[in-house]
Coordinates of C-alpha atoms in Angstrom, one line a residue:
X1 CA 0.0 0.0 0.0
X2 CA 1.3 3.5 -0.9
X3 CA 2.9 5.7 1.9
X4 CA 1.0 8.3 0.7
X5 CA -3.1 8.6 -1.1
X6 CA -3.5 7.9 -4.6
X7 CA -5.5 11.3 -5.6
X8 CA -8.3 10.9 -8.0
X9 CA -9.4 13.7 -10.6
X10 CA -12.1 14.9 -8.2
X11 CA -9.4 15.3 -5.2
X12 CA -7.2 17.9 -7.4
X13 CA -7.9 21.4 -8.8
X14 CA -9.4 21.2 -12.5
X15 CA -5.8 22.6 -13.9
X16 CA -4.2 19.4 -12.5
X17 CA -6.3 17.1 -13.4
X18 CA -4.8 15.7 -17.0
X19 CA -1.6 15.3 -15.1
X20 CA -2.5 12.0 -13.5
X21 CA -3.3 10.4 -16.9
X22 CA -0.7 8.6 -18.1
X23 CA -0.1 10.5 -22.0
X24 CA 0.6 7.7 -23.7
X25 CA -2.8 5.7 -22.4
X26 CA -5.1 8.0 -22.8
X27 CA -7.8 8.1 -20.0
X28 CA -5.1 5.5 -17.6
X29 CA -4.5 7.5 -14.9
X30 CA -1.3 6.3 -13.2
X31 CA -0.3 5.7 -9.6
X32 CA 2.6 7.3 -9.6
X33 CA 1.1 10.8 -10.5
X34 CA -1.5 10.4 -8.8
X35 CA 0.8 10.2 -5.7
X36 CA 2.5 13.2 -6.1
X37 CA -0.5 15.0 -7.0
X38 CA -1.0 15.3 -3.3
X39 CA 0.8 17.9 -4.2
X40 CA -0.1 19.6 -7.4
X41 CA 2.5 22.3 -8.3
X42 CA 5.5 19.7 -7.6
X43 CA 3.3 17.1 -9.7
X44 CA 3.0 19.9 -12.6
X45 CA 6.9 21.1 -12.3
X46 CA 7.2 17.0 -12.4
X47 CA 5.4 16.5 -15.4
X48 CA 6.9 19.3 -17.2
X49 CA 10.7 18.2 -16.2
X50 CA 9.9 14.5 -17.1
X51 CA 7.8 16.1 -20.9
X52 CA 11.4 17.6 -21.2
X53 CA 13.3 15.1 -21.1
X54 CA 11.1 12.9 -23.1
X55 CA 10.3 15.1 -26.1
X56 CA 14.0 17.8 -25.9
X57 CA 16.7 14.4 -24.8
X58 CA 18.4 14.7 -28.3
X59 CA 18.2 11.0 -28.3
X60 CA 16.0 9.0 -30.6
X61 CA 12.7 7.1 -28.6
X62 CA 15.4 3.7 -28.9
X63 CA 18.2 5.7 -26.8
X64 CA 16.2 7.3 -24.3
X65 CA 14.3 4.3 -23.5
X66 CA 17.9 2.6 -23.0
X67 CA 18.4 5.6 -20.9
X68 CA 15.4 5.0 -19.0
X69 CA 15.6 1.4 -18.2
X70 CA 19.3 1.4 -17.5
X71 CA 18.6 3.3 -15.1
X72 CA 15.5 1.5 -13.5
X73 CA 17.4 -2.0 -13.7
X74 CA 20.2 0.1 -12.1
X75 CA 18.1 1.3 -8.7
X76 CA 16.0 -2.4 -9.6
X77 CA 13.0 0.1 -9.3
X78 CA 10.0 -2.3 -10.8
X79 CA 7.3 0.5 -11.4
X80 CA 9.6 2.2 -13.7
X81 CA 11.0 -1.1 -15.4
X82 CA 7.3 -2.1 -15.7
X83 CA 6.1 1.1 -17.4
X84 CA 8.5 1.4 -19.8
X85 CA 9.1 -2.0 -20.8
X86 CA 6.4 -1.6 -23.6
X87 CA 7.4 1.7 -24.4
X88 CA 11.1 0.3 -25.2
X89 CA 9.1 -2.1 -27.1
X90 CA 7.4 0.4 -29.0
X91 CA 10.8 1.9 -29.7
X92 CA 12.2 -0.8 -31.1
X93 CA 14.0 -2.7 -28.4
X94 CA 13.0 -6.4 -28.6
X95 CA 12.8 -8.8 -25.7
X96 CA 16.8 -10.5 -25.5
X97 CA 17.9 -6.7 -25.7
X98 CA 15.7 -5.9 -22.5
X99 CA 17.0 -8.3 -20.6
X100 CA 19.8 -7.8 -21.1
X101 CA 19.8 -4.4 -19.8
X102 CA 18.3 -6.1 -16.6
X103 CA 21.3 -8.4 -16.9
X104 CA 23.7 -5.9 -17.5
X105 CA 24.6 -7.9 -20.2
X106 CA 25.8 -4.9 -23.3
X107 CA 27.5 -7.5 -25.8
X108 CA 23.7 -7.9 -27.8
X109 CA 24.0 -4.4 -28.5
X110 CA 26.5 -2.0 -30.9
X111 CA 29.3 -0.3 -29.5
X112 CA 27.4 3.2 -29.1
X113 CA 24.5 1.4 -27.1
X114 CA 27.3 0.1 -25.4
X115 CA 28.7 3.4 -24.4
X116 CA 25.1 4.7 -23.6
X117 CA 24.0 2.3 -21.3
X118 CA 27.8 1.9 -19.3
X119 CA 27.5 5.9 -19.0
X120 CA 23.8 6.0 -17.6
X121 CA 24.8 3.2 -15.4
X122 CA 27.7 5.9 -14.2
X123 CA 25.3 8.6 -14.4
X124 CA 23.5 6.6 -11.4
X125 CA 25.8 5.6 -9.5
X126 CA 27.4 8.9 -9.3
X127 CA 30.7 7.7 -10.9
X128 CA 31.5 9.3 -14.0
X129 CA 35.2 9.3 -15.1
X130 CA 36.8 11.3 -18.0
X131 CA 37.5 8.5 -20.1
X132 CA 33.9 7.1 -20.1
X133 CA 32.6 10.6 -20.4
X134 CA 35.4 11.5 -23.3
X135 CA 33.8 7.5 -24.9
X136 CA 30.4 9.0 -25.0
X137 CA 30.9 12.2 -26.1
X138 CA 33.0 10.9 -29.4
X139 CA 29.4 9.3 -30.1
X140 CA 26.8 11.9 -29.2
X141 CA 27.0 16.0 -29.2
X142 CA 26.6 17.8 -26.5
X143 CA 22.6 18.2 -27.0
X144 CA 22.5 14.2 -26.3
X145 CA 24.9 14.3 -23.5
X146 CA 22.7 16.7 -21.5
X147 CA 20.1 14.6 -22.8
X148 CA 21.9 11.2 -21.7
X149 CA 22.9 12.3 -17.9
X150 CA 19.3 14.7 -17.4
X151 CA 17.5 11.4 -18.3
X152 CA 19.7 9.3 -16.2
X153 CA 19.4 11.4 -13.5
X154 CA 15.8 12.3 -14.1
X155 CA 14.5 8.5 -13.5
X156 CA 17.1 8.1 -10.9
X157 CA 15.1 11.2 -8.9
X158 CA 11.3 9.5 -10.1
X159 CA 12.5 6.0 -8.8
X160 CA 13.4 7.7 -5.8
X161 CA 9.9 9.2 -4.9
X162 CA 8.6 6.1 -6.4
X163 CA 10.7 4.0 -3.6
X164 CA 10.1 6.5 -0.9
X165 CA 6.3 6.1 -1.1
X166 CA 6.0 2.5 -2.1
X167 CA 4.1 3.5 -4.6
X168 CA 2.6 0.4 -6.7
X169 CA 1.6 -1.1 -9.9
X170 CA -1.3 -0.2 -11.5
X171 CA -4.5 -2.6 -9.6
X172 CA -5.3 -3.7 -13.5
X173 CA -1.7 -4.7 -14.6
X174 CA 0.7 -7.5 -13.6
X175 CA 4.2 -6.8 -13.2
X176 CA 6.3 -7.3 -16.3
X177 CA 9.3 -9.2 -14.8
X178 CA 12.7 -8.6 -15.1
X179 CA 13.4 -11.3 -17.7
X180 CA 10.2 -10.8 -20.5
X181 CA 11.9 -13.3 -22.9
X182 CA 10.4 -15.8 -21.7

């Protein structure tokens, strides 16, 4: 059970209301917004950052959902792996590629995913060194490597709140597991 009340559209101002609905499920609304909408300017500010990131990363939808579930396997934060699994599927990621990020397993992917998903993994763990940041930055501009660590960091931040309020799964969904090659 969440550490905090799941807010429902008739518990928020009007203004807020559309931020609890997931954007790419139209009408879903999602637990983890509708945590933090208990309160509504940090769940607008949230929304914005995370639009941001999504939509200005410099990366394509494949990178950035690399990004994003590097980092999830990383904190092994399950609402985040969960949501974006599809999305990375979406994006062109199939299954043996997804577990292997869980895995931490790189060798199914190119030597730039490579890169990518060894600096997000620094990115998270707060350990970036100058030769894996000089390794990146020979393969992306300086737009994607804001892109790359603001992402990183981004999800590290969401799984955070997600963690510190036990926030859960969706009641109509089943967790995706770590391993979805089955």
């Amino acid at each position: 059970m969440s550490r905090v009340p799941y807010v429902t559209a008739t518990d928020i101002d009007p203004e807020y209301r559309e931020l609890i609905v997931s954007s790419l499920q139209p009408g879903k609304t999602l637990n983890v917004y509708s945590a933090v909408g208990n309160n509504e300017r940090v769940l607008e500010g949230l929304r914005g950052f995370l639009g941001a990131l999504w939509n200005h990363s410099g990366l394509s939808d494949r990178q950035r959902e690399i990004v994003i579930l590097t980092t999830a396997s990383e904190i092994a934060e399950p609402y985040e792996w969960h949501q974006h699994v599809a999305i990375a599927t979406n994006a062109g990621l199939v299954a043996e590629e997804i577990d292997a990020i869980a895995r931490d397993d790189r060798a199914v992917f190119p030597t730039t995913e490579q890169a990518l998903i060894a600096y997000t993994r620094a990115v998270v763990r707060g350990r970036v060194t100058e030769s894996l940041h000089e390794a990146v930055a020979e393969r992306f501009d300086e737009n994607a490597m804001v892109g790359i660590a603001a992402t990183a960091a981004g999800y590290l931040a969401l799984g955070r709140v997600i963690d510190a309020f036990e926030i859960e799964i969706e009641a109509d969904d089943e967790f995706v597991g770590w391993e979805v090659d089955d």
